[in-house]
Short mmCIF file of N, CA and C in Angstrom, two decimals:
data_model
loop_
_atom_site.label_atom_id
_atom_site.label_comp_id
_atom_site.label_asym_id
_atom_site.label_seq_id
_atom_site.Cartn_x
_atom_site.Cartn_y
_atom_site.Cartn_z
N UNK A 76 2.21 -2.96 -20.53
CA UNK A 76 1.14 -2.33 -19.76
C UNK A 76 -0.18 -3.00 -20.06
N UNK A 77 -0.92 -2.69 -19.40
CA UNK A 77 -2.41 -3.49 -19.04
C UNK A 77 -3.42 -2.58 -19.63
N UNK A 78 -4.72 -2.66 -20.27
CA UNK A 78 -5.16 -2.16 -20.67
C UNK A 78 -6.42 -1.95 -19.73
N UNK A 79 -7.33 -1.01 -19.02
CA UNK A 79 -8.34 -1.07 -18.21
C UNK A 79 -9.36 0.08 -18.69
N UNK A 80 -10.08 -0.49 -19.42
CA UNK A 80 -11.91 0.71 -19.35
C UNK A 80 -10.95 1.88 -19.75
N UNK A 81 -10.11 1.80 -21.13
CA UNK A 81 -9.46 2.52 -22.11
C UNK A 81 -8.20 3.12 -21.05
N UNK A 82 -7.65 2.67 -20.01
CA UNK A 82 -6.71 3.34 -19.42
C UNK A 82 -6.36 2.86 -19.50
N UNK A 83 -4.40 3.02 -19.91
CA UNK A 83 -3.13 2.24 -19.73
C UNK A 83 -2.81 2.42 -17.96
N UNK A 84 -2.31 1.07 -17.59
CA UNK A 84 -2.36 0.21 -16.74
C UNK A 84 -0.64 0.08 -16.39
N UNK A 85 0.39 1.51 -15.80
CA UNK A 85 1.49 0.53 -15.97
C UNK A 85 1.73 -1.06 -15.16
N UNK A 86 2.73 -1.76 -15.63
CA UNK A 86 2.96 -2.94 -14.53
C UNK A 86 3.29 -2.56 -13.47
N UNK A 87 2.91 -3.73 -12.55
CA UNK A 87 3.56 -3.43 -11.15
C UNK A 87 5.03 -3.01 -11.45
N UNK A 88 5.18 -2.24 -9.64
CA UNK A 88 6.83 -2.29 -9.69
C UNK A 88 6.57 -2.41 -8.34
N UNK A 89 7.57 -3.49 -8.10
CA UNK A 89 7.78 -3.52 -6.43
C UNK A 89 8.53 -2.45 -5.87
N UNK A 90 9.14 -1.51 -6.57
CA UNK A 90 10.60 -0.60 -5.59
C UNK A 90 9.32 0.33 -5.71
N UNK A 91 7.85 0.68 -6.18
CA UNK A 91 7.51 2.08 -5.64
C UNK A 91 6.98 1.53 -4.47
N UNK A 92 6.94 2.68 -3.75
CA UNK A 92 6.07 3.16 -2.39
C UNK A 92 4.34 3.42 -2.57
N UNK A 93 3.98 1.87 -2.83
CA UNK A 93 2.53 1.91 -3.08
C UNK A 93 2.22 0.96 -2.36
N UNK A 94 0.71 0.89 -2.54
CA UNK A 94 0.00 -0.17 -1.66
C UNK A 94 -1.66 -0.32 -2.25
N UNK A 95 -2.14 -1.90 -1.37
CA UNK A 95 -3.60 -1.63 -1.83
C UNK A 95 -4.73 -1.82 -1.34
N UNK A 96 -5.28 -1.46 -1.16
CA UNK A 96 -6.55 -0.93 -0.18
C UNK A 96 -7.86 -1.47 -0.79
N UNK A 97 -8.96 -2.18 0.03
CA UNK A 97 -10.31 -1.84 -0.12
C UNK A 97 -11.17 -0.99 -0.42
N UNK A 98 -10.83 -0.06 -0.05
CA UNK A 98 -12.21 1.51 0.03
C UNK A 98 -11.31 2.81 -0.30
N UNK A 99 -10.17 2.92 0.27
CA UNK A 99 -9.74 4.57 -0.78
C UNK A 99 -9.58 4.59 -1.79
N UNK A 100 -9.53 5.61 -2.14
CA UNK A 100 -9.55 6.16 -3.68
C UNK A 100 -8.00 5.98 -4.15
N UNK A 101 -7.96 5.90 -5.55
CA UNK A 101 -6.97 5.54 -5.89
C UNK A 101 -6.37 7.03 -5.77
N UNK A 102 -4.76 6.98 -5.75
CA UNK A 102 -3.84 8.39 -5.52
C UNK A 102 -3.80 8.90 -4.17
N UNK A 103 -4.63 8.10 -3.34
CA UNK A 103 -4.94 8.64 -1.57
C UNK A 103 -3.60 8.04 -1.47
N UNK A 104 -2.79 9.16 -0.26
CA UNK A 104 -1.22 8.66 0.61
C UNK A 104 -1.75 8.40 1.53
N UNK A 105 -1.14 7.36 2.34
CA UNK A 105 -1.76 6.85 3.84
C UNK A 105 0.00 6.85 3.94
N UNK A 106 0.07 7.17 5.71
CA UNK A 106 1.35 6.83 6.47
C UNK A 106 1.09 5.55 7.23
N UNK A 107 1.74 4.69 6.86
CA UNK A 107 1.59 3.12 7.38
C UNK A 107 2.83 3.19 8.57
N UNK A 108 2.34 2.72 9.98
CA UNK A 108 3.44 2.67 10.92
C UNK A 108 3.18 1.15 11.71
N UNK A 109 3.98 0.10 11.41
CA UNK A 109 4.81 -0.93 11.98
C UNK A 109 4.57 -0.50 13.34
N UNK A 110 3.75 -1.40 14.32
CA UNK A 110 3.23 -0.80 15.84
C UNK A 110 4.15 -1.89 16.58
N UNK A 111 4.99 -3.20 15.37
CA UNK A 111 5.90 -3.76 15.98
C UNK A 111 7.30 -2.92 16.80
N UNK A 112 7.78 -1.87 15.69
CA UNK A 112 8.99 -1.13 15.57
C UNK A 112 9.06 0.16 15.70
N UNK A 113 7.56 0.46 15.37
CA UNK A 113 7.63 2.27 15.42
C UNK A 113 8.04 3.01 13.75
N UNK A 114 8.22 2.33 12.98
CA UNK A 114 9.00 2.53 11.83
C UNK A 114 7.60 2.84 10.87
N UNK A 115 8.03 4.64 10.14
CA UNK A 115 6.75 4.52 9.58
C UNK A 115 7.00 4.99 7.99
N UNK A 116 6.31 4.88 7.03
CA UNK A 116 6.29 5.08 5.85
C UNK A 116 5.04 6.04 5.13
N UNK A 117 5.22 6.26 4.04
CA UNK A 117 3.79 6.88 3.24
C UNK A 117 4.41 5.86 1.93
N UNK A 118 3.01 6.00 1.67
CA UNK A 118 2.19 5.02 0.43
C UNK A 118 1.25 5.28 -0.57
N UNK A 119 1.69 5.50 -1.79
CA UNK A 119 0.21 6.09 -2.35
C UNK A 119 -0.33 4.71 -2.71
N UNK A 120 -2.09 4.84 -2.56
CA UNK A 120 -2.69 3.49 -3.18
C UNK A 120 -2.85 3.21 -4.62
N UNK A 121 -2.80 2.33 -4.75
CA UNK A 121 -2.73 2.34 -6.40
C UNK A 121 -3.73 1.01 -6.79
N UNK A 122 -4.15 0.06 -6.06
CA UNK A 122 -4.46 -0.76 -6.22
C UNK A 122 -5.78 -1.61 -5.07
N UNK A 123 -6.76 -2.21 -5.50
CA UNK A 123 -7.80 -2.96 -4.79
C UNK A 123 -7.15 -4.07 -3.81
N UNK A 124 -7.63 -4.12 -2.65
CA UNK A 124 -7.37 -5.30 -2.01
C UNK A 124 -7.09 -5.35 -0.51
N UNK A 125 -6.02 -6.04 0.60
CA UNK A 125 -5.81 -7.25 0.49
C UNK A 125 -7.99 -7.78 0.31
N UNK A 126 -7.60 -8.79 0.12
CA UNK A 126 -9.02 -9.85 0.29
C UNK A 126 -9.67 -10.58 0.82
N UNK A 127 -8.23 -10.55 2.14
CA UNK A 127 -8.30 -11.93 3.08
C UNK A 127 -8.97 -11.06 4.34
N UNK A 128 -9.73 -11.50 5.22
CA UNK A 128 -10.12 -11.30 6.19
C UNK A 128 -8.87 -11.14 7.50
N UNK A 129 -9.55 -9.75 7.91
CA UNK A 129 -8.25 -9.39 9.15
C UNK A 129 -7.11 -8.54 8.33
N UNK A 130 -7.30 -8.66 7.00
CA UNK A 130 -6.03 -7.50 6.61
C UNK A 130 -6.36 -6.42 6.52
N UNK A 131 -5.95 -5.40 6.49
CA UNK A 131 -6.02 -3.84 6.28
C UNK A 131 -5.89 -2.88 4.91
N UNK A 132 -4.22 -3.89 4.78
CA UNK A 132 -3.68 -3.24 3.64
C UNK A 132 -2.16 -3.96 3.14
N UNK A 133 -1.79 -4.32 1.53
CA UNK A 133 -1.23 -4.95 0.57
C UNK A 133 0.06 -3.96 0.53
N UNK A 134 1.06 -4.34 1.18
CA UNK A 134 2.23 -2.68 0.78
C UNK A 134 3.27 -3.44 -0.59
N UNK A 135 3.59 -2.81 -1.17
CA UNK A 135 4.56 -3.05 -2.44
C UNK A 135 6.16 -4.04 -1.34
N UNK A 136 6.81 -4.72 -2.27
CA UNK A 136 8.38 -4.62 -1.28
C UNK A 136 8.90 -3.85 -1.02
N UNK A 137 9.07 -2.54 -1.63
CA UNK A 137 9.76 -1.50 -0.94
C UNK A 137 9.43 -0.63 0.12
N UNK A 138 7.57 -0.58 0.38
CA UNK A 138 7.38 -0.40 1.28
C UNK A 138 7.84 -1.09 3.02
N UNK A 139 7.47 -2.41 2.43
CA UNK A 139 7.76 -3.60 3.48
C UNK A 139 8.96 -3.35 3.83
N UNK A 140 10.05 -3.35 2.67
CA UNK A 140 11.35 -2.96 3.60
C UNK A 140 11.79 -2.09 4.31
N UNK A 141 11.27 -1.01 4.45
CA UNK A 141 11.46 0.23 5.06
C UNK A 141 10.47 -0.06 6.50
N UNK A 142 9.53 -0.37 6.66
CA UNK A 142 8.79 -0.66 7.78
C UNK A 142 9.06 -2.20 8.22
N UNK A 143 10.67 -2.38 7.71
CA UNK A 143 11.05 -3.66 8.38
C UNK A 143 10.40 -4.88 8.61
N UNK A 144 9.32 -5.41 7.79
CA UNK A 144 8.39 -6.40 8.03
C UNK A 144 8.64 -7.38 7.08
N UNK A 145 9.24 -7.31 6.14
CA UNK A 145 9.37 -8.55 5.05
C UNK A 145 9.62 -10.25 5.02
N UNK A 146 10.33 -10.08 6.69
CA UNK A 146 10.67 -11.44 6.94
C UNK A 146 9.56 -12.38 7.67
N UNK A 147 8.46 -11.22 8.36
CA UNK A 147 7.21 -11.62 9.07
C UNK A 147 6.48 -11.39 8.03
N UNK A 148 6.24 -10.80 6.91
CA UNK A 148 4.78 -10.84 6.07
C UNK A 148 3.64 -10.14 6.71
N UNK A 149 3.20 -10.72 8.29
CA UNK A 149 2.31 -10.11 8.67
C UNK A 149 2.36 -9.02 9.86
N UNK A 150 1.95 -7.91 9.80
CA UNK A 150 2.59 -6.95 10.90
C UNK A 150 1.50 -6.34 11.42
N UNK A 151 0.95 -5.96 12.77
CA UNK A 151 -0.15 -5.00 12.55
C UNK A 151 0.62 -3.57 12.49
N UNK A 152 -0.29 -2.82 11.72
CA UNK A 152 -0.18 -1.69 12.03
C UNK A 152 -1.10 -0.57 11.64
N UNK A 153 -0.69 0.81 11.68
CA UNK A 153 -1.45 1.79 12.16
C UNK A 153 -1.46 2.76 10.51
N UNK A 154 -2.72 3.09 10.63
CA UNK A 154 -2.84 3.89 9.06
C UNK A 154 -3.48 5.29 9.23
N UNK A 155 -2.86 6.41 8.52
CA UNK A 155 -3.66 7.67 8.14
C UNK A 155 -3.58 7.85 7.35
N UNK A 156 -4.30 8.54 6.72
CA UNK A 156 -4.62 8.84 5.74
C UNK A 156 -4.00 10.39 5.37
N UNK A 157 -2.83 10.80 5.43
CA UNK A 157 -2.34 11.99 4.91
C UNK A 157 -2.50 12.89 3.61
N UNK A 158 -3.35 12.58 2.43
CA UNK A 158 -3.55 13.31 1.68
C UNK A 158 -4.33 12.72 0.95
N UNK A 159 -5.68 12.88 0.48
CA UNK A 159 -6.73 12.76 -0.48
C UNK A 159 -5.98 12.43 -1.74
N UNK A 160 -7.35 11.51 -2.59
CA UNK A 160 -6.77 11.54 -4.10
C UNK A 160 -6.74 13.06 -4.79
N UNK A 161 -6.27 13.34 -5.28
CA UNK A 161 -6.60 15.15 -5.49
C UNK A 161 -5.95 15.58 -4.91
N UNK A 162 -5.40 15.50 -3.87
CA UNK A 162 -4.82 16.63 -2.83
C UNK A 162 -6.21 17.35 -2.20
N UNK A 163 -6.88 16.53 -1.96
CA UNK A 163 -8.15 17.23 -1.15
C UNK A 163 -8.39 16.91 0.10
#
């Protein structure tokens, strides 16, 4: 584990259902839906980013596989925001 501003940091894991975002708060669920397929997921954020211009949002592999996109990398799609960090 990683050490951050006295918080343990676990390592990534690609099999959770996370993702990473610019501006929400960390613990926010967003439902990510593939506008290729219709295929939709939830995600809690856990992490800063993408960085690149034109992206939205960084999903773990296990997200990607479930919203069927892994072999394209790039997909647009559609985001809400279903539950606050907090549950607020």
């Amino acid at each position: 584990a990683l050490r951050s501003l006295g918080r343990v940091i676990p390592w990534f894991d690609k099999r959770a259902m996370t993702a990473a975002h610019p501006t929400l708060p960390f613990g926010t669920l967003v439902a990510v839906t593939n506008l290729r397929n219709g295929k939709r997921t939830v995600v809690r954020i856990n992490d800063r980013g993408p960085f690149k211009p034109g992206r939205v949002i960084d999903l773990s592999e296990a997200a990607a596989e479930i919203l069927d996109m892994q072999a394209r990398g790039l997909v647009p799609v559609e985001l809400e925001v279903v539950a606050s960090a907090g549950g607020r």
